[in-house]
Every structure is written in structure tokens, then in C-alpha cells.
């Protein structure tokens, strides 16, 4: 992983000395991506800035890379995994590379094949190449957009960089959030719709080089053309696959995944792995355990204790015989405003939230305590094309329900991007009166296949969200994130599965689970998908970030709302009211719903006046989080106490139903809890929990009500905690007791 940046005149003129200041600022801004070396070059119309993280050939792999005749200059961020095979296929004279850099082969491939030079490359990369002979600038990214590359251009120049903040080193680059686009983005709104539009950069006047694409710019007049060197398969299935046995497909998947893991684990430095305890990261760990001296790292917080991630991660590591470092996130620690703004500026994305915070802190721990590790393996991106979301999306109705849900999501996507006046015909009592023909068909080559559309939408998410934040949170600590599942061979294999075989191979990610069935314990292989921190225990994560927004009198919120667009676009009173409600009921709504809006405001302020580089500021960050040893049941109990905080009730607490919650009963003796006039929960009339709720009077203690209901507080512990976190129950402060008058005789 490296940082690359630069600028070029596209009007036929040369850069002047003022470009040196821009290049130097770019290098400082990108220093965290490449802490091992820095190089600047200005020659004629082109200026380049490069900061290097040395994973392959630390001594001889410096950049820029220049062809023997001096005609081609290249800077590249990432890895070319099959560089040895590619070099062996070069004609005589190109086989003997001067150094051991994996990217050097790209120079020779370009001289040999021109714009076809990436056709056979496997890896992850963002690159900029200057062809002096043809006077053109070439920018390109890998097949899935794992490595970033952004640019901004006007009539005179183009400026480019691995991170958007580096573009702002050029005073002519726009510095404003693209609010209209951001507020309508399904990535921000979390709309249950299939969106296959191009990813956004979130900033006005900033573009991203598309994945699997080469952009060529003529430096004489700015003429630009795009070349798509790989087209992702449409997931409509390959007829040649129809006769293949399922076991053969699964075996090939395992073989390809093992080869991809070997590629990603290959480096001249140590490699680590983020281990969640789910089957994806466990599969990578199992395949990497014998190919590298592997260290694994796991988040230990209230959410991962509650959902089992921390326990399963330790189980996987013990089974494979690799170290597992569980990094403690105490319930008492809340990120400061300065700490959060630094992370937000590092990631450059309004969707920055708990996931980015936890992973950034893991990388900080690795950098401080395991400085030899410069690459981190991830289990990300298997869910998106291997059926990882099928069970959750199906609503308990199996594959058929999953496909129906995808059809609904496709329709919603078309309604959002097409004739909005038709929305009413799919709502309320009018739903279903029109046929799908009324919406028209998508013209993207996938016809009406909802699964193909679903994968296309999820791969957009991979580029827009997953790859983006994994790159930045790692880069902030000078570490490179590597994603074995994002191998085009794996993607193409799964895409070849005919539609009628999907249920067998892709329901609940069967192809992944069966591929590693012999490598991991069965309870790990078949463990249900558990989101990183959502689901059971999510309130512990919510409390941390609600506290972040409300600490110091809501100072971070106040700063955001003082931004010009914050004043204009956000309803400050409503935002504050929602935060007050969330303080008491962290499960009643996700703090991530508010956080992106606040992030947009903060990014707008920072873009207008960029913080001084470098991004790494020891004065802002707290001490690095430490590993917590979880040994035996007592260690688990201690971890629970540290990561979940104090319980919000005890036997002496007095509770009552919230003002907007009412107990109701219908004619057949079924009981409900209504919230704001809507029936939200059904209660079993034989359960002690109903008896407890009926016994709430605002004066009796929890212990007294339980005694009358024939139960105990510990028996109802989970219901009590969850209903407090949902805001259905609220604490009651007993009224002060008036002095009793003594009767006189």
C-alpha cells in the first residue's frame, strides 16, 4: 500500500515552480499511506508525488518506476499478485526486471500491449502512468476498485491522488460536499432498494476512476477516453456449468480461494488477519495458517461479547493454533470530538461510524504492538456475491421468499430512479394494481433477474463502502488491507452457476461453508451469519456513540450545526430531540441514522479549511487500546462487565411504561403493547412477563412486582434490559415523602 498523487497540465503547457508546493503538500497529506519513503518528480507537464509502504522488495522497490528508455513513468498503489508469471511471459529483454517490485512488470506490459496491459493482471491497484512519447496520462484501477484513485479536472489541469484530501492541496480544486447527491444516496439513507448507479465521491467536482477501467488523457488538449479492460459477468449463469457436479464447483471454489489467500498472504513482511469468528474470516484464517506466520485480532466489546463473535474468534484461533489478540473496548470509553473528526477526515466518508472506529483502533493496536505487520487479511466481500444475505432477507420464507424480497427491492430501486409519480400504485390499498410492465424494464443486460441485479447492487456497495473504509482505516496506521474473496476468478465462478442451481449453492452461503467444511469445526462452518455489532448487544455500541454526540454539552453536534449547510439543511431542534430520546432508549433507533448527517456537516467544514497534514496526530489520539486476556469463564464474566457497563436496573428500581406505550387486550384475550397508537408487540398471556407489565404501578419495586407475578428479577433480566433500551420502560423516581403529622392528645 502506498500513497500516490500528482497533477498534469492538459492544455499543452508545462507545470511551473508553483506545482512543487502542491506536490510537497500532497506527499505530507499522504504520508500515513507510505511511511517508509517519499519521492517527488516534476518534469514538463507532469508532477508526481509518491509515499511508499514497503511490503515487497523493501530495498529495491522504490517508485516512480521508469522504463529503461525513460519513455514510461509509473506510480502504483497496491499489489500485482501474478507478477512473476506475467514477467515470464514478456518477450526477451523485458523478462529481466531491475528490481523486485511486483509493480515493475506493469511498465513492460504497457510497452508491449498498450491499453491491453492490464488484461491478464491479478491484484489490487490504483496506478498513474505517464507515456512521454505519446504525451498521455493513464489512470487505472483494479477489477473491484479495492485500491482508491480520485481526480479533479478543469480546462487547464488534472489533479489526482489516492485520497480526496490530497486533491485539496491544489487551490483550484473544489472543496464542498455534494449535498444533493449525498442526501439521496441509498448508501446514506439505507433504503431497501437495489442501486446499480455509479458510486459517489461525496464531494463536488471530485471523480473516482471506475473499477476495471483505464482513463487516458491527452496532455496536449485534454481529450479523454475510457477503456474497460474487464466486464463483470452478469450472473445469468454459464450454460457450460449446467452439467458440472455441485461437488466439482465447490472444490474449484476452495482451490481458487486457497490460491487467492496465498497471493494475499505473500509479502516480505509479516501479515495479520482480522478474525470475527464468522465463517468468512475463519476460512481465510484456516487457509492462511500454513502459508504465513499469522497473528489474528478481534474486537472485544459489548456487542461482540453478546453476539458470540469474541468467543468464536478465540475458538477458531485455538483450533488453528494461531495467536488471537482480543482488543478491549471498555463501555466507559467514548471517542472525543477531536478523535472523531480525525477519523472522519481520514475516511472522507459520511457513512463513517462504529465499524470504522473499531477497525481503525485495531489497526492502531497492531501498529503499536506488532510493528512488523504491514498487511492485514480480511474476510470481507464474500457475503455480497455468495448468498450471505439470503437468510436475513428472506423473512423466514426460504429461497422463494428471498427472491420475492429481491423483486420488491428491485421495484423500489426503479421507483426511486424512474417515474416517481407511480409510487402511489405500490403503496397502501392500491398496491399490486399495476403490473411490472408499468415500471419498464432495466436496460443493463440483466433483464428481470432479481438475483443478478442484487449482486450488481451489492458490488456497488463493495466499491462505495467496503473497499473504501477498509483501505482508509488500515492506511491510517500504515497498513495495507487485503481482501482474498475479491478475486475475479472466484467472482466469475459463482457467476457461472445457473439460476436453477443457486438455491443449492448460494442459499446461506453454502458454497463457502462446504468449501471449508474440512478445515474448521462444524459449529464454526454452520454458525449463522452475525453482523459485526448489530443484532444482540447493539445497544452497547449505540450508547458509546450517543455519548460521543452528547458529551461536553453536545459540543460535536453544535460544531456540525454551525456549518453553513448544517444550518440550512438540518432541523437542529429535531436532531437534538432525537438524541435526547436515544440517550434513554439506545435500541429505539440507530444512532447511525443521525451520525451521517452530522458527518456531512463536519466534512463540509473540514473541506473548506483542510486540517494541516499529516493525518497522524498523537495529540488527538488517546493511548492505544490494549489486548485483554479472556481465559475461562471468569475471564468472560470480567469482559462482559467491562464492555457492557453498569446495568440500568436492579431489584429496588421502580419502572413504568413510557408515555407513548400502552398495554391492550383484544376479545380473544391476546395482549399487545401499542407504541404511538400502533400495535408493535404481541404478548403471551401465560408468560410471567405479561404479569410483570400488568403489575407496573410506578410505586412498586422490580422485586415486589416479580414476587406478585410469581417470578424473579433475574428470570426477566433480558426483557427488562431490552425494554429499557427500547424506551418502552422508563425509570420512575419516587415522590418525596411528606412528614407525617403527629396527633396530639
XYZ file of C-alpha atoms in Angstrom:
745
model
C 0.000 0.000 0.000
C 1.262 3.442 -0.924
C 0.094 6.980 -1.418
C 0.182 8.481 -4.860
C -0.719 11.930 -6.098
C 0.160 14.491 -8.680
C -1.059 16.928 -11.287
C -0.656 17.431 -15.010
C -1.307 20.237 -17.451
C -3.810 19.236 -20.128
C -3.551 22.386 -22.233
C -0.200 21.684 -23.883
C 1.841 23.714 -21.369
C 4.397 22.737 -18.720
C 3.979 22.998 -14.974
C 5.722 25.891 -13.279
C 7.504 26.018 -9.928
C 4.238 26.542 -8.074
C 3.466 22.852 -8.637
C 6.306 21.932 -6.259
C 4.350 23.325 -3.312
C 1.282 21.303 -4.318
C 3.334 18.113 -4.689
C 5.062 18.570 -1.346
C 1.715 19.158 0.392
C 0.277 16.084 -1.299
C 3.153 13.958 -0.041
C 2.678 15.204 3.531
C -1.066 14.590 3.288
C -0.490 11.008 2.103
C 2.396 10.237 4.454
C 0.311 7.826 6.541
C -0.204 5.620 3.464
C 3.530 5.327 2.846
C 5.653 5.940 5.943
C 8.767 4.211 4.534
C 9.796 6.532 1.696
C 8.808 9.672 -0.239
C 9.616 10.725 -3.808
C 8.644 13.828 -5.804
C 9.056 14.338 -9.527
C 8.234 17.344 -11.756
C 9.064 17.192 -15.426
C 7.395 19.147 -18.208
C 3.593 18.882 -17.910
C 3.546 16.233 -15.151
C 4.244 16.269 -11.431
C 4.152 13.132 -9.267
C 4.194 12.552 -5.508
C 4.719 9.088 -4.054
C 4.859 7.771 -0.480
C 5.780 4.118 -0.010
C 4.832 1.310 2.351
C 7.360 -1.463 1.712
C 5.726 -4.891 1.610
C 7.598 -6.386 -1.366
C 11.310 -5.766 -2.016
C 11.766 -3.161 0.751
C 15.238 -2.212 -0.502
C 14.808 -2.132 -4.278
C 11.122 -1.471 -4.913
C 11.073 2.323 -4.832
C 8.942 4.437 -7.185
C 8.448 6.109 -9.633
C 9.229 3.148 -11.867
C 10.785 4.209 -15.183
C 11.279 2.140 -18.316
C 14.891 1.560 -19.478
C 14.415 4.036 -22.324
C 12.903 6.641 -19.987
C 9.684 6.855 -22.010
C 7.306 5.394 -19.400
C 6.948 6.630 -15.819
C 4.686 4.761 -13.390
C 3.499 5.168 -9.810
C 1.235 2.454 -8.401
C -0.546 1.738 -5.128
C -1.294 -1.922 -4.420
C -0.048 -5.358 -5.381
C 0.231 -7.390 -8.593
C -0.134 -10.930 -7.313
C 0.821 -12.761 -10.511
C 3.764 -10.520 -11.408
C 6.216 -13.409 -11.716
C 4.052 -15.253 -14.240
C 3.467 -12.023 -16.153
C 7.192 -11.256 -16.254
C 7.926 -14.767 -17.509
C 5.595 -14.148 -20.434
C 7.332 -10.964 -21.578
C 9.471 -11.013 -24.727
C 13.237 -11.200 -24.392
C 14.585 -8.042 -22.829
C 11.553 -7.425 -20.657
C 11.893 -10.542 -18.517
C 14.847 -9.228 -16.528
C 13.356 -6.629 -14.252
C 15.717 -4.255 -12.473
C 14.180 -4.675 -9.023
C 11.895 -6.985 -7.090
C 8.863 -4.706 -7.113
C 5.708 -6.521 -8.161
C 4.512 -3.382 -9.984
C 7.575 -3.049 -12.243
C 6.108 -5.593 -14.653
C 3.305 -3.126 -15.459
C 5.776 -0.790 -17.195
C 6.894 -3.548 -19.548
C 3.361 -4.820 -20.105
C 2.283 -1.327 -21.160
C 5.163 -1.031 -23.612
C 4.267 -4.447 -25.019
C 0.444 -4.252 -25.096
C -0.615 -0.611 -24.769
C -4.075 -0.236 -23.219
C -4.407 -4.026 -23.052
C -1.633 -4.170 -20.449
C -3.989 -4.996 -17.566
C -5.967 -7.763 -19.269
C -4.131 -10.599 -17.513
C -3.184 -8.849 -14.277
C -4.487 -10.199 -10.960
C -4.226 -7.948 -7.970
C -5.433 -4.730 -6.403
C -4.088 -1.426 -7.601
C -4.567 2.201 -8.413
C -1.961 3.489 -10.849
C -0.903 6.550 -12.811
C 1.312 6.138 -15.877
C 2.883 8.888 -17.967
C 3.707 7.966 -21.544
C 6.219 10.616 -22.571
C 6.333 9.528 -26.206
C 2.597 9.822 -26.757
C 2.226 12.691 -24.256
C -0.665 10.980 -22.478
C -1.542 10.359 -18.844
C -3.063 6.976 -17.938
C -5.013 6.306 -14.740
C -6.422 2.869 -13.845
C -7.881 0.789 -11.014
C -8.231 -2.905 -10.268
C -11.236 -5.069 -11.127
C -13.284 -4.286 -7.999
C -11.900 -0.896 -7.010
C -10.114 -2.236 -3.922
C -7.459 0.477 -4.181
C -8.638 4.096 -4.494
C -7.832 6.727 -7.112
C -9.587 10.110 -7.393
C -9.174 13.081 -9.666
C -10.463 16.581 -10.309
C -10.008 18.475 -13.552
C -10.657 21.801 -15.223
C -9.698 23.125 -18.665
C -6.053 23.593 -17.691
C -5.075 20.714 -15.451
C -5.981 17.401 -13.841
C -5.043 16.631 -10.241
C -5.127 13.048 -8.923
C -4.492 11.208 -5.653
C -5.167 8.102 -3.577
C -7.266 10.144 -1.165
C -9.603 13.063 -1.741
C -7.998 15.235 0.918
C -4.775 15.261 -1.103
C -6.628 16.811 -4.058
C -7.323 19.828 -1.853
C -3.570 20.544 -1.914
C -4.369 22.180 -5.265
C -6.005 25.556 -4.546
C -8.126 25.234 -7.698
C -9.811 22.005 -6.577
C -13.437 22.476 -5.386
C -13.861 21.980 -1.636
C -17.501 21.288 -0.933
C -19.643 18.299 -0.053
C -22.078 17.225 -2.799
C -25.128 17.555 -0.552
C -27.829 16.868 -3.144
C -26.192 13.652 -4.239
C -25.290 12.591 -0.705
C -28.742 13.075 0.815
C -30.340 10.998 -1.963
C -27.740 8.205 -1.865
C -29.140 4.802 -0.779
C -25.789 4.219 0.915
C -26.606 7.088 3.263
C -30.349 6.546 3.581
C -30.075 2.754 3.955
C -33.051 2.439 1.628
C -34.024 -1.217 0.948
C -33.595 -0.722 -2.794
C -31.271 -2.122 -5.437
C -28.998 0.661 -6.623
C -26.633 -0.035 -9.507
C -25.656 3.567 -10.197
C -22.020 4.647 -10.174
C -20.547 5.200 -6.692
C -20.355 8.766 -5.460
C -17.249 10.513 -4.123
C -19.394 12.670 -1.760
C -17.582 15.848 -2.920
C -18.357 18.371 -5.650
C -16.009 18.287 -8.628
C -14.245 15.097 -7.498
C -14.419 11.939 -9.613
C -13.280 8.390 -8.990
C -11.577 6.266 -11.614
C -14.121 3.448 -12.102
C -13.144 -0.109 -11.234
C -11.701 -2.195 -14.094
C -11.244 0.971 -16.120
C -8.350 2.805 -17.773
C -8.683 6.559 -18.343
C -6.327 8.058 -20.925
C -5.900 11.845 -21.133
C -4.072 13.605 -23.966
C -1.896 16.246 -22.284
C -1.857 18.402 -25.407
C -5.578 19.182 -25.449
C -7.293 17.234 -22.642
C -9.002 14.749 -24.951
C -10.107 11.836 -22.783
C -11.155 8.281 -23.470
C -12.079 5.357 -21.224
C -11.161 1.733 -21.776
C -12.966 -1.010 -19.816
C -10.451 -3.841 -19.557
C -12.760 -6.266 -17.685
C -16.522 -6.560 -17.598
C -18.022 -8.189 -14.534
C -20.164 -11.191 -15.500
C -23.896 -10.590 -15.332
C -24.661 -13.557 -13.013
C -27.095 -15.007 -15.548
C -25.236 -18.334 -15.417
C -22.990 -20.141 -17.871
C -24.537 -22.998 -19.897
C -21.207 -24.826 -19.692
C -21.678 -25.015 -15.918
C -25.058 -26.749 -16.190
C -23.500 -30.215 -16.452
C -20.929 -29.749 -13.718
C -21.409 -31.558 -10.429
C -22.003 -29.374 -7.360
C -19.045 -31.005 -5.636
C -16.782 -30.022 -8.523
C -17.896 -26.405 -8.319
C -17.351 -26.331 -4.548
C -13.927 -27.941 -4.924
C -12.907 -25.375 -7.527
C -14.150 -22.565 -5.264
C -11.981 -23.887 -2.438
C -8.952 -24.209 -4.702
C -9.341 -20.676 -6.057
C -9.910 -19.233 -2.600
C -6.825 -21.012 -1.275
C -4.772 -19.629 -4.162
C -6.107 -16.120 -3.561
C -5.297 -16.353 0.157
C -1.757 -17.469 -0.691
C -1.404 -14.480 -3.001
C -2.691 -12.052 -0.390
C -0.537 -13.563 2.365
C 2.632 -13.261 0.289
C 4.896 -10.423 1.373
C 8.411 -9.732 2.595
C 6.921 -8.562 5.911
C 4.534 -10.043 8.494
C 0.804 -10.407 7.786
C -2.131 -10.252 10.207
C -5.835 -11.072 9.994
C -8.973 -9.532 11.466
C -10.898 -12.508 12.869
C -14.579 -12.051 13.668
C -15.484 -15.662 14.366
C -17.731 -15.856 11.294
C -17.138 -18.392 8.539
C -15.576 -15.885 6.090
C -12.682 -14.647 8.217
C -12.341 -18.133 9.722
C -11.980 -19.580 6.203
C -9.219 -17.098 5.374
C -7.504 -17.887 8.685
C -7.643 -21.634 8.006
C -6.168 -21.230 4.528
C -3.515 -18.743 5.660
C -2.431 -20.528 8.818
C 0.084 -22.728 6.976
C 1.304 -20.123 4.489
C 2.336 -17.365 6.852
C 3.237 -16.678 10.454
C -0.235 -15.415 11.227
C -1.417 -13.176 14.066
C -5.194 -12.606 14.412
C -7.028 -9.678 16.002
C -10.587 -9.381 17.314
C -12.788 -6.597 18.678
C -13.821 -7.275 22.278
C -16.756 -5.017 23.139
C -20.279 -5.315 24.492
C -21.702 -6.220 21.102
C -19.149 -8.910 20.193
C -19.458 -10.445 23.657
C -23.264 -10.573 23.349
C -23.403 -11.911 19.771
C -20.675 -14.512 20.300
C -18.070 -13.096 17.890
C -15.377 -12.758 20.540
C -15.870 -16.329 21.789
C -15.955 -17.876 18.297
C -12.880 -15.924 17.198
C -10.919 -17.376 20.113
C -12.271 -20.848 19.317
C -11.186 -20.621 15.672
C -7.720 -19.374 16.597
C -7.233 -22.121 19.181
C -8.363 -24.771 16.687
C -5.907 -23.498 14.060
C -3.081 -22.940 16.531
C -2.636 -19.245 15.763
C -2.495 -16.357 18.256
C -5.690 -14.340 18.794
C -5.401 -10.879 20.295
C -8.728 -9.624 21.662
C -8.607 -5.835 21.844
C -10.706 -4.368 24.626
C -13.243 -1.576 24.073
C -14.485 -0.601 27.517
C -18.016 0.698 27.889
C -16.597 3.695 29.735
C -14.505 4.984 26.823
C -16.145 7.457 24.447
C -14.306 8.968 21.439
C -13.605 12.673 21.895
C -14.776 15.233 19.346
C -11.200 15.733 18.124
C -10.664 11.984 17.852
C -13.833 11.566 15.814
C -13.042 14.433 13.436
C -9.605 12.968 12.791
C -11.136 9.588 11.899
C -13.770 11.263 9.727
C -11.101 13.203 7.834
C -9.075 10.020 7.440
C -12.003 8.099 5.936
C -13.557 11.014 3.967
C -16.953 9.312 4.069
C -20.152 10.489 5.783
C -21.003 6.849 6.495
C -18.080 6.687 8.921
C -19.459 5.059 12.059
C -18.823 2.366 14.671
C -17.403 -0.182 12.209
C -14.753 2.248 11.005
C -13.928 3.285 14.566
C -13.410 -0.292 15.777
C -11.291 -1.309 12.801
C -9.195 1.857 12.970
C -8.466 1.136 16.635
C -7.498 -2.456 15.818
C -5.026 -1.195 13.232
C -3.598 1.287 15.762
C -3.040 -1.554 18.203
C -1.295 -3.604 15.517
C 0.975 -0.741 14.536
C 1.970 -0.080 18.162
C 2.405 -3.654 19.399
C 3.173 -5.584 16.196
C 5.095 -3.090 14.024
C 6.379 -5.828 11.719
C 2.851 -6.417 10.415
C 2.212 -4.236 7.380
C -0.553 -6.228 5.671
C -3.934 -7.282 7.066
C -6.087 -10.086 5.632
C -9.859 -9.592 5.740
C -12.829 -11.895 5.278
C -14.846 -9.127 3.609
C -16.934 -9.291 0.408
C -17.966 -12.974 0.404
C -21.499 -12.127 1.508
C -22.121 -9.873 -1.465
C -21.884 -12.486 -4.214
C -22.052 -15.828 -2.393
C -25.535 -15.549 -0.870
C -24.523 -14.184 2.515
C -27.647 -12.048 2.932
C -30.156 -14.654 1.758
C -31.428 -15.892 5.136
C -31.852 -12.422 6.642
C -33.518 -11.040 3.523
C -35.944 -13.951 3.100
C -38.004 -13.122 6.177
C -38.024 -16.786 7.168
C -39.579 -17.892 3.861
C -36.618 -19.718 2.329
C -35.176 -19.186 -1.134
C -38.547 -18.299 -2.614
C -39.041 -15.595 -0.014
C -35.520 -14.333 -0.692
C -36.247 -13.990 -4.412
C -39.568 -12.253 -3.704
C -37.798 -9.808 -1.397
C -35.214 -9.084 -4.095
C -38.043 -8.389 -6.532
C -39.503 -5.878 -4.068
C -36.099 -4.233 -3.656
C -35.673 -4.040 -7.419
C -39.076 -2.390 -7.776
C -38.237 0.130 -5.086
C -34.981 0.924 -6.859
C -36.787 1.543 -10.133
C -39.365 3.729 -8.399
C -36.607 5.803 -6.821
C -34.682 6.239 -10.054
C -37.561 6.416 -12.528
C -41.129 7.716 -12.737
C -41.757 8.745 -9.120
C -45.387 9.552 -9.893
C -46.043 5.798 -9.918
C -45.080 5.327 -6.257
C -48.696 5.503 -5.110
C -49.642 2.394 -7.083
C -47.346 0.258 -4.944
C -48.482 1.668 -1.593
C -51.468 1.040 0.654
C -54.661 -0.431 -0.722
C -53.623 0.286 -4.323
C -50.579 -1.992 -4.080
C -50.451 -4.544 -6.859
C -52.976 -2.923 -9.203
C -50.278 -2.321 -11.816
C -48.038 -4.899 -13.416
C -44.263 -4.715 -13.516
C -44.516 -3.555 -17.124
C -45.734 -0.190 -15.859
C -42.293 0.427 -14.390
C -40.472 -0.625 -17.514
C -37.501 -2.939 -17.606
C -33.962 -2.188 -16.600
C -31.675 -1.860 -19.593
C -28.488 -3.170 -18.001
C -28.241 -6.569 -19.656
C -29.712 -8.474 -16.710
C -33.355 -8.463 -17.814
C -35.647 -9.155 -14.912
C -33.369 -11.477 -12.895
C -33.528 -10.061 -9.356
C -30.513 -12.054 -8.137
C -28.298 -10.692 -10.913
C -29.474 -7.181 -10.078
C -28.912 -7.843 -6.381
C -25.286 -8.868 -6.921
C -24.685 -5.819 -9.131
C -26.082 -3.580 -6.386
C -24.043 -5.295 -3.659
C -20.845 -4.986 -5.675
C -21.569 -1.274 -5.948
C -21.729 -1.288 -2.139
C -18.350 -3.050 -2.059
C -16.796 -0.206 -4.064
C -18.722 2.591 -2.341
C -18.401 1.398 1.235
C -16.469 -1.800 1.999
C -13.294 -1.261 -0.015
C -13.295 2.457 0.784
C -13.338 2.191 4.553
C -11.150 -0.910 4.753
C -8.496 0.962 2.775
C -8.643 4.124 4.893
C -8.831 2.587 8.358
C -5.784 0.447 7.534
C -3.903 3.256 5.773
C -4.231 5.485 8.831
C -1.767 3.189 10.582
C 0.461 2.460 7.597
C -1.084 -0.972 6.977
C -2.435 -2.461 3.744
C -5.820 -4.229 3.763
C -6.002 -7.345 1.577
C -9.274 -8.997 0.514
C -8.883 -12.590 -0.755
C -12.578 -13.002 -1.631
C -12.294 -10.169 -4.172
C -10.598 -12.319 -6.763
C -12.136 -12.132 -10.218
C -11.755 -15.898 -10.654
C -13.985 -16.551 -7.635
C -16.475 -13.977 -8.851
C -16.592 -15.474 -12.335
C -17.028 -18.999 -10.969
C -20.020 -18.053 -8.803
C -21.485 -16.019 -11.673
C -21.398 -19.123 -13.866
C -23.854 -21.006 -11.601
C -27.167 -21.375 -13.497
C -30.235 -19.829 -11.832
C -31.825 -23.223 -11.056
C -28.700 -24.260 -9.053
C -28.461 -21.099 -6.954
C -30.640 -22.352 -4.122
C -28.410 -25.378 -3.643
C -25.094 -23.489 -3.753
C -25.865 -19.937 -2.649
C -28.585 -20.233 -0.013
C -26.977 -19.258 3.307
C -23.590 -19.148 1.581
C -23.465 -22.914 1.101
C -20.629 -22.721 -1.423
C -18.330 -21.072 1.130
C -19.370 -23.251 4.052
C -18.937 -26.513 2.148
C -15.659 -25.393 0.620
C -14.040 -25.123 4.070
C -16.029 -27.823 5.855
C -12.942 -29.964 6.398
C -10.802 -27.113 7.681
C -12.882 -25.774 10.573
C -15.071 -27.093 13.413
C -18.636 -27.780 12.298
C -20.172 -25.240 14.682
C -17.992 -22.578 13.036
C -18.760 -23.756 9.496
C -22.507 -23.659 10.152
C -22.606 -20.699 12.503
C -25.436 -18.351 11.420
C -24.367 -15.019 9.984
C -23.942 -12.435 12.746
C -23.474 -8.765 11.835
C -20.312 -7.164 13.213
C -22.032 -5.283 16.046
C -25.712 -5.193 15.072
C -28.298 -7.582 16.459
C -27.949 -8.805 20.003
C -25.890 -6.363 22.036
C -26.069 -3.481 19.547
C -27.248 -1.131 22.299
C -23.771 -1.270 23.849
C -22.294 0.155 20.655
C -25.111 2.680 20.333
C -24.521 4.003 23.847
C -20.869 4.736 23.060
C -21.701 6.859 20.028
C -24.730 8.528 21.564
C -22.421 9.561 24.401
C -19.895 10.851 21.848
C -22.527 13.140 20.320
C -23.897 14.355 23.655
C -20.679 14.741 25.658
C -19.497 18.217 26.670
C -22.966 19.646 26.184
C -23.303 18.227 22.640
C -20.165 20.097 21.517
C -19.615 17.930 18.418
C -23.240 18.380 17.361
C -23.026 22.132 17.932
C -19.914 22.349 15.766
C -21.627 20.423 12.969
C -24.754 22.546 13.110
C -22.656 25.709 12.842
C -21.543 24.751 9.339
C -23.329 26.820 6.653
C -25.036 23.774 5.146
C -25.789 22.356 8.586
C -27.747 25.482 9.462
C -29.586 25.307 6.164
C -30.326 21.606 5.776
C -30.679 20.151 9.291
C -33.594 20.682 11.646
C -31.483 21.374 14.712
C -34.347 21.127 17.201
C -35.449 17.772 15.841
C -31.897 16.389 15.819
C -31.422 17.392 19.448
C -34.790 15.892 20.439
C -33.930 12.564 18.806
C -30.567 12.474 20.576
C -32.247 13.108 23.931
C -34.588 10.191 23.259
C -31.703 7.941 22.214
C -29.875 8.649 25.473
C -32.678 6.892 27.318
C -33.515 4.331 24.643
C -30.434 3.287 22.633
C -32.378 0.475 20.933
C -35.310 2.645 19.868
C -33.467 3.977 16.846
C -29.980 3.669 15.391
C -27.587 6.469 16.143
C -26.056 5.748 12.714
C -29.185 7.318 11.241
C -28.206 10.714 12.650
C -24.436 10.335 12.526
C -24.085 10.562 8.698
C -25.866 13.930 8.667
C -23.544 15.253 11.350
C -20.586 13.807 9.447
C -21.654 15.639 6.276
C -21.651 18.935 8.154
C -18.221 18.260 9.675
C -16.756 17.186 6.327
C -18.091 20.357 4.738
C -16.256 22.443 7.329
C -13.016 20.471 7.035
C -13.052 20.532 3.231
C -13.420 24.314 3.235
C -10.440 24.638 5.607
C -8.470 21.359 5.406
C -6.652 20.336 8.601
C -2.906 20.574 8.354
C -1.220 17.332 7.308
C -0.123 14.808 8.298
C -3.238 12.931 9.381
C -1.401 11.148 12.218
C -1.556 13.414 15.247
C -0.502 11.983 18.596
C -2.003 14.980 20.390
C -5.523 13.991 19.244
C -5.498 10.251 19.783
C -5.837 8.519 23.158
C -3.468 5.729 24.197
C -3.576 2.638 22.002
C -6.093 0.041 23.173
C -4.662 -2.978 24.899
C -5.220 -6.679 24.490
C -7.472 -8.301 27.083
C -6.834 -11.945 28.010
C -10.095 -13.903 28.036
C -9.243 -17.188 29.749
C -12.011 -19.401 31.088
C -15.454 -18.428 32.322
C -14.178 -15.924 34.902
C -12.351 -14.051 32.155
C -15.528 -13.963 30.075
C -17.518 -12.630 33.029
C -14.932 -9.896 33.592
C -15.035 -8.979 29.888
C -18.834 -8.720 29.993
C -18.661 -6.303 32.907
C -16.001 -4.145 31.251
C -17.629 -3.987 27.815
C -21.311 -3.608 28.689
C -21.153 -1.177 31.603
C -23.410 -0.980 34.609
C -26.887 -2.488 34.409
C -29.635 0.145 34.269
C -31.890 -1.516 36.859
C -31.817 -3.653 39.987
C -34.406 -5.215 42.282
C -35.044 -1.877 44.011
C -35.704 0.048 40.780
C -39.162 1.463 40.119
C -40.272 1.312 36.497
C -43.271 2.360 34.435
C -44.464 2.087 30.855
C -43.328 5.018 28.717
C -45.906 7.700 27.981
C -46.287 6.532 24.365
C -46.656 2.832 25.294
C -49.978 1.192 26.255
C -50.985 -2.362 27.206
C -54.018 -3.516 25.200
C -56.138 -6.666 25.124
C -58.461 -7.892 22.385
C -61.569 -10.064 22.638
C -59.700 -13.367 22.473
C -57.509 -12.419 25.435
C -54.457 -11.627 23.299
C -52.347 -8.862 24.806
C -50.340 -6.252 22.874
C -48.029 -3.343 23.524
C -49.002 -0.345 21.384
C -46.476 2.433 20.747
C -47.707 5.759 19.422
C -51.042 4.126 18.592
C -49.518 1.269 16.590
C -49.527 -2.378 17.727
C -45.857 -3.295 17.989
C -45.580 -6.356 20.254
C -47.702 -9.432 20.946
C -47.543 -10.939 24.442
C -48.195 -14.498 25.564
C -50.908 -14.341 28.234
C -49.295 -17.199 30.142
C -45.848 -15.606 30.353
C -44.625 -14.063 33.655
C -43.514 -11.079 31.576
C -47.139 -10.092 30.905
C -47.947 -10.410 34.584
C -44.977 -8.158 35.331
C -46.110 -5.492 32.853
C -49.652 -5.551 34.228
C -48.237 -5.092 37.716
C -46.387 -1.864 36.906
C -47.828 0.884 39.092
C -44.970 3.372 39.343
C -44.525 2.793 43.069
C -43.667 -0.904 43.467
C -40.088 -2.055 43.004
C -38.987 -4.594 40.401
C -38.550 -7.150 43.172
C -42.061 -6.548 44.563
C -43.751 -6.837 41.153
C -41.825 -10.020 40.316
C -42.831 -11.556 43.634
C -46.508 -10.885 42.910
C -46.094 -12.260 39.365
C -44.526 -15.469 40.657
C -41.116 -14.882 39.115
C -37.742 -13.270 39.876
C -35.887 -10.220 38.509
C -33.107 -12.432 37.138
C -35.612 -14.539 35.204
C -36.878 -11.396 33.455
C -33.432 -9.791 33.187
C -33.168 -9.780 29.389
C -36.725 -8.418 28.897
C -36.171 -5.680 31.476
C -32.878 -4.578 29.929
C -34.182 -4.672 26.346
C -37.379 -2.746 27.159
C -35.379 -0.064 28.942
C -33.066 0.164 25.922
C -36.089 0.355 23.610
C -37.648 3.099 25.722
C -40.786 1.030 26.435
C -39.976 1.151 30.130
C -38.700 4.229 31.941
C -37.261 4.650 35.443
C -39.541 6.291 37.996
C -38.171 8.497 40.738
C -40.301 8.047 43.862
C -42.019 11.199 45.056
C -40.586 12.687 48.245
C -42.394 11.531 51.365
C -44.125 14.324 53.306
C -43.519 14.436 57.050
C -46.290 12.668 58.975
C -48.215 14.885 61.419
C -48.208 13.533 64.958
C -51.625 13.562 66.580
C -51.736 15.478 69.805
C -53.544 14.055 72.741
